[in-house]
Each structure stands twice: as C-alpha cells, then as structure tokens.
GROMACS .gro file of C-alpha atoms in nm:
model
  285
    1MET     CA    1   0.000   0.000   0.000
    2ALA     CA    2   0.140   0.338  -0.098
    3ARG     CA    3   0.219   0.565   0.188
    4HIS     CA    4   0.055   0.906   0.198
    5SER     CA    5   0.290   1.202   0.159
    6GLU     CA    6   0.359   1.403   0.470
    7PHE     CA    7   0.193   1.714   0.320
    8ASP     CA    8  -0.127   1.694   0.122
    9ASP     CA    9  -0.115   1.903  -0.201
   10SER     CA   10  -0.472   2.017  -0.138
   11THR     CA   11  -0.374   2.200   0.181
   12PRO     CA   12  -0.385   2.581   0.120
   13PRO     CA   13  -0.077   2.797   0.187
   14SER     CA   14  -0.047   2.880   0.554
   15HIS     CA   15  -0.212   3.214   0.637
   16SER     CA   16  -0.075   3.391   0.323
   17SER     CA   17  -0.415   3.540   0.238
   18ASP     CA   18  -0.464   3.652   0.599
   19ASN     CA   19  -0.128   3.831   0.594
   20THR     CA   20  -0.221   4.007   0.270
   21GLU     CA   21  -0.553   4.124   0.414
   22GLN     CA   22  -0.379   4.250   0.728
   23LEU     CA   23  -0.124   4.437   0.517
   24VAL     CA   24  -0.398   4.600   0.309
   25ALA     CA   25  -0.594   4.692   0.622
   26SER     CA   26  -0.283   4.838   0.784
   27THR     CA   27  -0.197   5.041   0.473
   28TYR     CA   28  -0.552   5.176   0.449
   29SER     CA   29  -0.550   5.268   0.819
   30GLN     CA   30  -0.225   5.458   0.769
   31TYR     CA   31  -0.372   5.636   0.469
   32ARG     CA   32  -0.682   5.736   0.669
   33ALA     CA   33  -0.463   5.857   0.954
   34ARG     CA   34  -0.258   6.073   0.715
   35ARG     CA   35  -0.576   6.219   0.565
   36ARG     CA   36  -0.714   6.300   0.910
   37ALA     CA   37  -0.383   6.458   1.009
   38LEU     CA   38  -0.384   6.668   0.692
   39SER     CA   39  -0.744   6.781   0.751
   40THR     CA   40  -0.660   6.874   1.109
   41SER     CA   41  -0.353   7.069   0.999
   42VAL     CA   42  -0.554   7.257   0.737
   43MET     CA   43  -0.825   7.345   0.988
   44VAL     CA   44  -0.575   7.460   1.250
   45THR     CA   45  -0.393   7.674   0.992
   46GLN     CA   46  -0.719   7.832   0.879
   47VAL     CA   47  -0.815   7.915   1.239
   48VAL     CA   48  -0.470   8.060   1.310
   49ILE     CA   49  -0.486   8.281   1.000
   50LEU     CA   50  -0.836   8.401   1.093
   51VAL     CA   51  -0.740   8.475   1.453
   52ALA     CA   52  -0.423   8.653   1.340
   53CYS     CA   53  -0.618   8.873   1.095
   54ILE     CA   54  -0.876   8.961   1.361
   55ALA     CA   55  -0.604   9.038   1.616
   56LEU     CA   56  -0.414   9.256   1.368
   57TRP     CA   57  -0.734   9.439   1.279
   58GLU     CA   58  -0.810   9.497   1.648
   59ILE     CA   59  -0.457   9.624   1.719
   60ALA     CA   60  -0.460   9.848   1.412
   61GLY     CA   61  -0.789  10.002   1.525
   62ARG     CA   62  -0.686  10.045   1.886
   63LEU     CA   63  -0.353  10.207   1.794
   64LYS     CA   64  -0.513  10.425   1.522
   65TRP     CA   65  -0.313  10.269   1.243
   66ILE     CA   66  -0.636  10.272   1.044
   67ASP     CA   67  -0.925  10.512   1.031
   68VAL     CA   68  -1.169  10.354   1.279
   69LEU     CA   69  -1.452  10.570   1.143
   70LEU     CA   70  -1.425  10.381   0.814
   71PHE     CA   71  -1.296  10.039   0.916
   72SER     CA   72  -1.401  10.009   1.283
   73TYR     CA   73  -1.241   9.715   1.469
   74PRO     CA   74  -1.353   9.365   1.576
   75SER     CA   75  -1.455   9.433   1.937
   76LYS     CA   76  -1.671   9.726   1.827
   77VAL     CA   77  -1.823   9.523   1.543
   78GLY     CA   78  -1.889   9.235   1.783
   79ALA     CA   79  -2.061   9.470   2.027
   80GLN     CA   80  -2.281   9.598   1.742
   81ILE     CA   81  -2.378   9.242   1.645
   82VAL     CA   82  -2.457   9.146   2.005
   83GLN     CA   83  -2.668   9.459   2.047
   84ASP     CA   84  -2.863   9.391   1.726
   85VAL     CA   85  -2.918   9.028   1.824
   86MET     CA   86  -3.030   9.110   2.178
   87ASN     CA   87  -3.278   9.380   2.078
   88GLY     CA   88  -3.404   9.166   1.787
   89SER     CA   89  -3.349   9.428   1.517
   90ILE     CA   90  -3.126   9.202   1.307
   91TRP     CA   91  -3.368   8.911   1.268
   92PRO     CA   92  -3.611   9.061   1.010
   93HIS     CA   93  -3.317   9.169   0.793
   94LEU     CA   94  -3.137   8.835   0.828
   95GLY     CA   95  -3.455   8.634   0.764
   96MET     CA   96  -3.541   8.831   0.452
   97THR     CA   97  -3.192   8.804   0.302
   98VAL     CA   98  -3.154   8.433   0.378
   99GLY     CA   99  -3.501   8.363   0.236
  100GLU     CA  100  -3.425   8.550  -0.085
  101THR     CA  101  -3.090   8.372  -0.113
  102ILE     CA  102  -3.238   8.025  -0.067
  103VAL     CA  103  -3.514   8.090  -0.323
  104GLY     CA  104  -3.266   8.231  -0.576
  105PHE     CA  105  -3.023   7.946  -0.511
  106VAL     CA  106  -3.279   7.669  -0.556
  107LEU     CA  107  -3.457   7.821  -0.856
  108GLY     CA  108  -3.129   7.915  -1.024
  109THR     CA  109  -2.996   7.560  -0.992
  110VAL     CA  110  -3.320   7.399  -1.111
  111PHE     CA  111  -3.384   7.633  -1.405
  112GLY     CA  112  -3.018   7.634  -1.510
  113THR     CA  113  -3.001   7.254  -1.511
  114LEU     CA  114  -3.327   7.222  -1.704
  115LEU     CA  115  -3.208   7.474  -1.962
  116ALA     CA  116  -2.881   7.281  -1.998
  117VAL     CA  117  -3.079   6.960  -2.060
  118LEU     CA  118  -3.295   7.139  -2.316
  119ILE     CA  119  -3.006   7.277  -2.521
  120TRP     CA  120  -2.819   6.944  -2.502
  121TRP     CA  121  -3.129   6.771  -2.635
  122SER     CA  122  -3.155   7.003  -2.935
  123GLU     CA  123  -2.838   7.092  -3.122
  124PHE     CA  124  -3.034   7.350  -3.320
  125LEU     CA  125  -3.145   7.522  -2.998
  126ALA     CA  126  -2.793   7.505  -2.855
  127ARG     CA  127  -2.646   7.683  -3.159
  128VAL     CA  128  -2.922   7.944  -3.152
  129LEU     CA  129  -2.890   8.024  -2.781
  130ASP     CA  130  -2.510   8.006  -2.749
  131PRO     CA  131  -2.431   8.370  -2.848
  132TYR     CA  132  -2.722   8.500  -2.642
  133MET     CA  133  -2.601   8.320  -2.330
  134VAL     CA  134  -2.249   8.451  -2.378
  135VAL     CA  135  -2.369   8.810  -2.423
  136PHE     CA  136  -2.615   8.795  -2.132
  137ASN     CA  137  -2.353   8.643  -1.903
  138SER     CA  138  -2.111   8.925  -1.986
  139MET     CA  139  -2.362   9.200  -1.908
  140PRO     CA  140  -2.331   9.372  -1.567
  141LYS     CA  141  -2.630   9.259  -1.363
  142VAL     CA  142  -2.637   9.587  -1.170
  143ALA     CA  143  -2.732   9.759  -1.496
  144LEU     CA  144  -3.022   9.517  -1.539
  145GLY     CA  145  -3.148   9.577  -1.186
  146PRO     CA  146  -3.357   9.888  -1.268
  147LEU     CA  147  -3.526   9.696  -1.552
  148PHE     CA  148  -3.619   9.417  -1.313
  149ILE     CA  149  -3.754   9.670  -1.063
  150VAL     CA  150  -3.973   9.831  -1.327
  151GLY     CA  151  -4.089   9.496  -1.461
  152PHE     CA  152  -4.147   9.308  -1.135
  153GLY     CA  153  -4.196   9.581  -0.878
  154ALA     CA  154  -3.978   9.701  -0.595
  155GLY     CA  155  -3.971   9.401  -0.368
  156PHE     CA  156  -3.899   9.032  -0.317
  157THR     CA  157  -3.967   8.927  -0.677
  158ALA     CA  158  -3.729   9.182  -0.831
  159ILE     CA  159  -3.449   9.071  -0.596
  160VAL     CA  160  -3.503   8.702  -0.675
  161VAL     CA  161  -3.508   8.776  -1.050
  162THR     CA  162  -3.180   8.968  -1.011
  163THR     CA  163  -3.034   8.662  -0.841
  164LEU     CA  164  -3.163   8.433  -1.116
  165SER     CA  165  -3.001   8.654  -1.379
  166ILE     CA  166  -2.667   8.553  -1.226
  167THR     CA  167  -2.722   8.192  -1.123
  168VAL     CA  168  -2.921   8.052  -1.416
  169ILE     CA  169  -2.673   8.133  -1.694
  170ILE     CA  170  -2.368   8.014  -1.498
  171THR     CA  171  -2.545   7.691  -1.404
  172THR     CA  172  -2.653   7.634  -1.763
  173ILE     CA  173  -2.304   7.686  -1.902
  174VAL     CA  174  -2.132   7.465  -1.643
  175VAL     CA  175  -2.383   7.179  -1.664
  176TYR     CA  176  -2.408   7.190  -2.043
  177ASN     CA  177  -2.030   7.176  -2.076
  178SER     CA  178  -2.025   6.876  -1.843
  179PHE     CA  179  -2.281   6.706  -2.070
  180ARG     CA  180  -2.061   6.768  -2.374
  181GLU     CA  181  -1.747   6.637  -2.204
  182VAL     CA  182  -1.890   6.289  -2.140
  183ASP     CA  183  -1.684   6.019  -2.315
  184PRO     CA  184  -1.849   5.968  -2.658
  185ASN     CA  185  -1.753   5.599  -2.650
  186TYR     CA  186  -2.013   5.543  -2.377
  187VAL     CA  187  -2.274   5.704  -2.600
  188LYS     CA  188  -2.176   5.482  -2.892
  189VAL     CA  189  -2.214   5.169  -2.681
  190VAL     CA  190  -2.573   5.263  -2.595
  191GLN     CA  191  -2.643   5.349  -2.959
  192VAL     CA  192  -2.508   5.010  -3.073
  193PHE     CA  193  -2.762   4.839  -2.850
  194GLY     CA  194  -3.042   5.050  -2.996
  195GLY     CA  195  -3.072   5.313  -2.725
  196GLY     CA  196  -3.235   5.640  -2.818
  197LYS     CA  197  -3.157   5.991  -2.700
  198ARG     CA  198  -3.368   5.953  -2.386
  199THR     CA  199  -3.183   5.634  -2.290
  200ILE     CA  200  -2.847   5.794  -2.365
  201PHE     CA  201  -2.929   6.086  -2.139
  202LEU     CA  202  -3.063   5.878  -1.851
  203LYS     CA  203  -2.804   5.600  -1.866
  204VAL     CA  204  -2.490   5.786  -1.974
  205ILE     CA  205  -2.501   6.165  -1.977
  206LEU     CA  206  -2.681   6.231  -1.648
  207PRO     CA  207  -2.489   5.978  -1.432
  208ALA     CA  208  -2.154   6.093  -1.573
  209SER     CA  209  -2.241   6.460  -1.516
  210PHE     CA  210  -2.395   6.415  -1.172
  211PRO     CA  211  -2.080   6.519  -0.978
  212ALA     CA  212  -2.056   6.838  -1.187
  213ILE     CA  213  -2.422   6.917  -1.125
  214VAL     CA  214  -2.382   6.872  -0.751
  215SER     CA  215  -2.062   7.079  -0.750
  216THR     CA  216  -2.255   7.359  -0.920
  217LEU     CA  217  -2.454   7.392  -0.598
  218LYS     CA  218  -2.146   7.526  -0.420
  219VAL     CA  219  -2.086   7.782  -0.694
  220ASN     CA  220  -2.448   7.891  -0.680
  221VAL     CA  221  -2.433   7.961  -0.307
  222GLY     CA  222  -2.188   8.245  -0.364
  223LEU     CA  223  -2.364   8.366  -0.678
  224ALA     CA  224  -2.700   8.370  -0.500
  225TRP     CA  225  -2.560   8.588  -0.222
  226VAL     CA  226  -2.411   8.827  -0.479
  227GLY     CA  227  -2.741   8.855  -0.662
  228VAL     CA  228  -2.943   8.911  -0.345
  229ILE     CA  229  -2.711   9.177  -0.202
  230VAL     CA  230  -2.700   9.359  -0.538
  231GLY     CA  231  -3.080   9.349  -0.554
  232GLU     CA  232  -3.112   9.478  -0.197
  233PHE     CA  233  -2.871   9.760  -0.276
  234LEU     CA  234  -3.106   9.873  -0.550
  235VAL     CA  235  -3.454   9.830  -0.412
  236SER     CA  236  -3.493   9.671  -0.069
  237LYS     CA  237  -3.610   9.839   0.250
  238VAL     CA  238  -3.524   9.537   0.462
  239GLY     CA  239  -3.232   9.295   0.450
  240LEU     CA  240  -2.860   9.289   0.514
  241GLY     CA  241  -2.791   9.469   0.186
  242TYR     CA  242  -3.026   9.744   0.296
  243LEU     CA  243  -2.840   9.773   0.629
  244ILE     CA  244  -2.512   9.820   0.442
  245ILE     CA  245  -2.655  10.101   0.230
  246TYR     CA  246  -2.822  10.257   0.533
  247GLY     CA  247  -2.496  10.241   0.728
  248PHE     CA  248  -2.316  10.427   0.451
  249GLN     CA  249  -2.587  10.691   0.436
  250VAL     CA  250  -2.569  10.769   0.810
  251PHE     CA  251  -2.189  10.718   0.832
  252ASN     CA  252  -2.232  10.425   1.070
  253PHE     CA  253  -1.956  10.209   0.928
  254THR     CA  254  -1.962   9.977   1.228
  255LEU     CA  255  -2.312   9.876   1.113
  256VAL     CA  256  -2.173   9.822   0.765
  257MET     CA  257  -1.892   9.601   0.892
  258SER     CA  258  -2.121   9.406   1.124
  259SER     CA  259  -2.358   9.337   0.833
  260LEU     CA  260  -2.066   9.215   0.623
  261VAL     CA  261  -1.950   8.987   0.904
  262ILE     CA  262  -2.299   8.838   0.939
  263ILE     CA  263  -2.315   8.782   0.563
  264ALA     CA  264  -1.977   8.608   0.571
  265VAL     CA  265  -2.080   8.380   0.860
  266VAL     CA  266  -2.419   8.282   0.715
  267ALA     CA  267  -2.276   8.234   0.363
  268THR     CA  268  -2.003   8.010   0.507
  269LEU     CA  269  -2.261   7.802   0.693
  270MET     CA  270  -2.467   7.763   0.374
  271TYR     CA  271  -2.156   7.666   0.177
  272LYS     CA  272  -2.057   7.407   0.438
  273GLY     CA  273  -2.411   7.269   0.435
  274VAL     CA  274  -2.407   7.232   0.057
  275ALA     CA  275  -2.059   7.073   0.068
  276PHE     CA  276  -2.184   6.823   0.328
  277LEU     CA  277  -2.486   6.746   0.109
  278GLU     CA  278  -2.257   6.702  -0.190
  279ARG     CA  279  -2.044   6.445  -0.007
  280LYS     CA  280  -2.352   6.252   0.103
  281ILE     CA  281  -2.512   6.247  -0.243
  282VAL     CA  282  -2.192   6.165  -0.434
  283ASN     CA  283  -2.093   5.888  -0.193
  284ARG     CA  284  -2.442   5.738  -0.209
  285ALA     CA  285  -2.441   5.757  -0.586
   0.00000   0.00000   0.00000
C-alpha cells in the first residue's frame, strides 16, 4: 500500500491570504490617519490665520493705524452684532436676506439645469442660444437691476429675479459643458444596443455629469448671495444689503462692517451645508 505524503497538495498555503488582508488593512488605516492629520492641519492653519487677521485688525484700530470711522475694529463690530441680536433688530433683515438667497439658489440651480438639458437635447437650440447666453452672461447685472424693478416691482420678486439673472446662466453653461465632455464611447455603446436619446441621457449623460451638477450647488451659493445683495442695494427696505446702504448713508460704518461679518458667517454656513450634502449624495451615488 502506498504511503501518503507528509503534506497533502490540497492543503492551502499557511495564512498567506490573511497576511495580505492584514497588510492591506494596515496600509488603508495609515492612509486614513494621514488624511485626518492633513485635515486637522488645514483646519488649525485656517483658524490661526483668521485669529491673526482679527487680532491685527483689532490692534490696528486700537492704535489708530487705520481710520476707525471707516474700518471700525472687531470688538466694536462684535458689540454691534450682540446689540442687534439682543434687541431683535437684526432678525427681520437676516430672515429676509436668507429667504431670498435660498429661493434664488434653488430656482437658479433647477432652471439652469433644465435649460442645460434642453439645449443638449436640441443641437439647433444650442447653436441658436449660445451667443445670447455669452452676451447675457457678460452683461453687468447691476445695470439690469432697474429693468427688473420696473418689470417686477420694488420688492422680493425683483431681488429674486436679479439673483436668477446671475445663477441661471452660470449653471446652464457649467452643466451643459459637463454634458458635452462625457466620453463619446459610452454614447456609442448605448447606440449600438439601440438606445435612443432619452436612454443615452438617462443611462450615460446624467450619471456621468452628476458630480458636476452637484458641485454647481457650491458655486451657486456664492452667486445667489451676490445677486441678493445687489438686488437689496437697488430696491430693498429690509435685509442685510439694505443695512449696508443705510450704514453708509448715516456714516455708521460699524453697522456696515457688522452686516458684512454676518453675511460672511451665514454664507459660510450655507456653503458648508451644501458641501456636506454634496459628499452625502456623491458617496451614495
């Protein structure tokens, strides 16, 4: 009877796959640790720069290196903000401006994306509208403000339309260009299998352009704030833009600076919120 060999050939290599998995897990953990360290370093540097700028501004104001009538200084601006918050005078202005910004942001993104889909769908329409979009995008929106006021009245609607005049065209151009930059080979594959334009858009163009569409949200946050503040400069009697104009008129530049600080803080919060939403949507997709 033949004797069995000491080692059976069917026996798998000892723990080689386990060692590979441990090595991969260790490498990934090190990568994650480096990314967290980098994020922490960036955040700390940003905070240090911000604190240094505020401290320098405060020192320059206290020592009269700058004209405090024009530029004020942080402690005075902070006291103005606290006073406006405590007596409640800031809330109607903040609520109005944020509401106008959100409406302009949402409508600008939706209308701009729909217009981009429309001109992608029709090459004829794209060629017709292309020069008009370029010209309209190059026009100063402040010059169009009086026309919007006459056409839509001096109020909420005129300010939102001013915002849309900025956000819609930019969104359309960015999203449409992302549609055009999709790899044509993917389109050809769908066409080979008999897919029509609707299938090409739903299965190829839209999924490939989804990150660009979501990223447009972050651009539109800033553009919406620009449009709203410009509109409030021209027509509003309530809002943060109105407070800035009023502060200039009465030479209360601390009010002007406090309004600018509030705009910066709220715009940053909106931007961070949209960036968080972008990460969630992109990762889920």
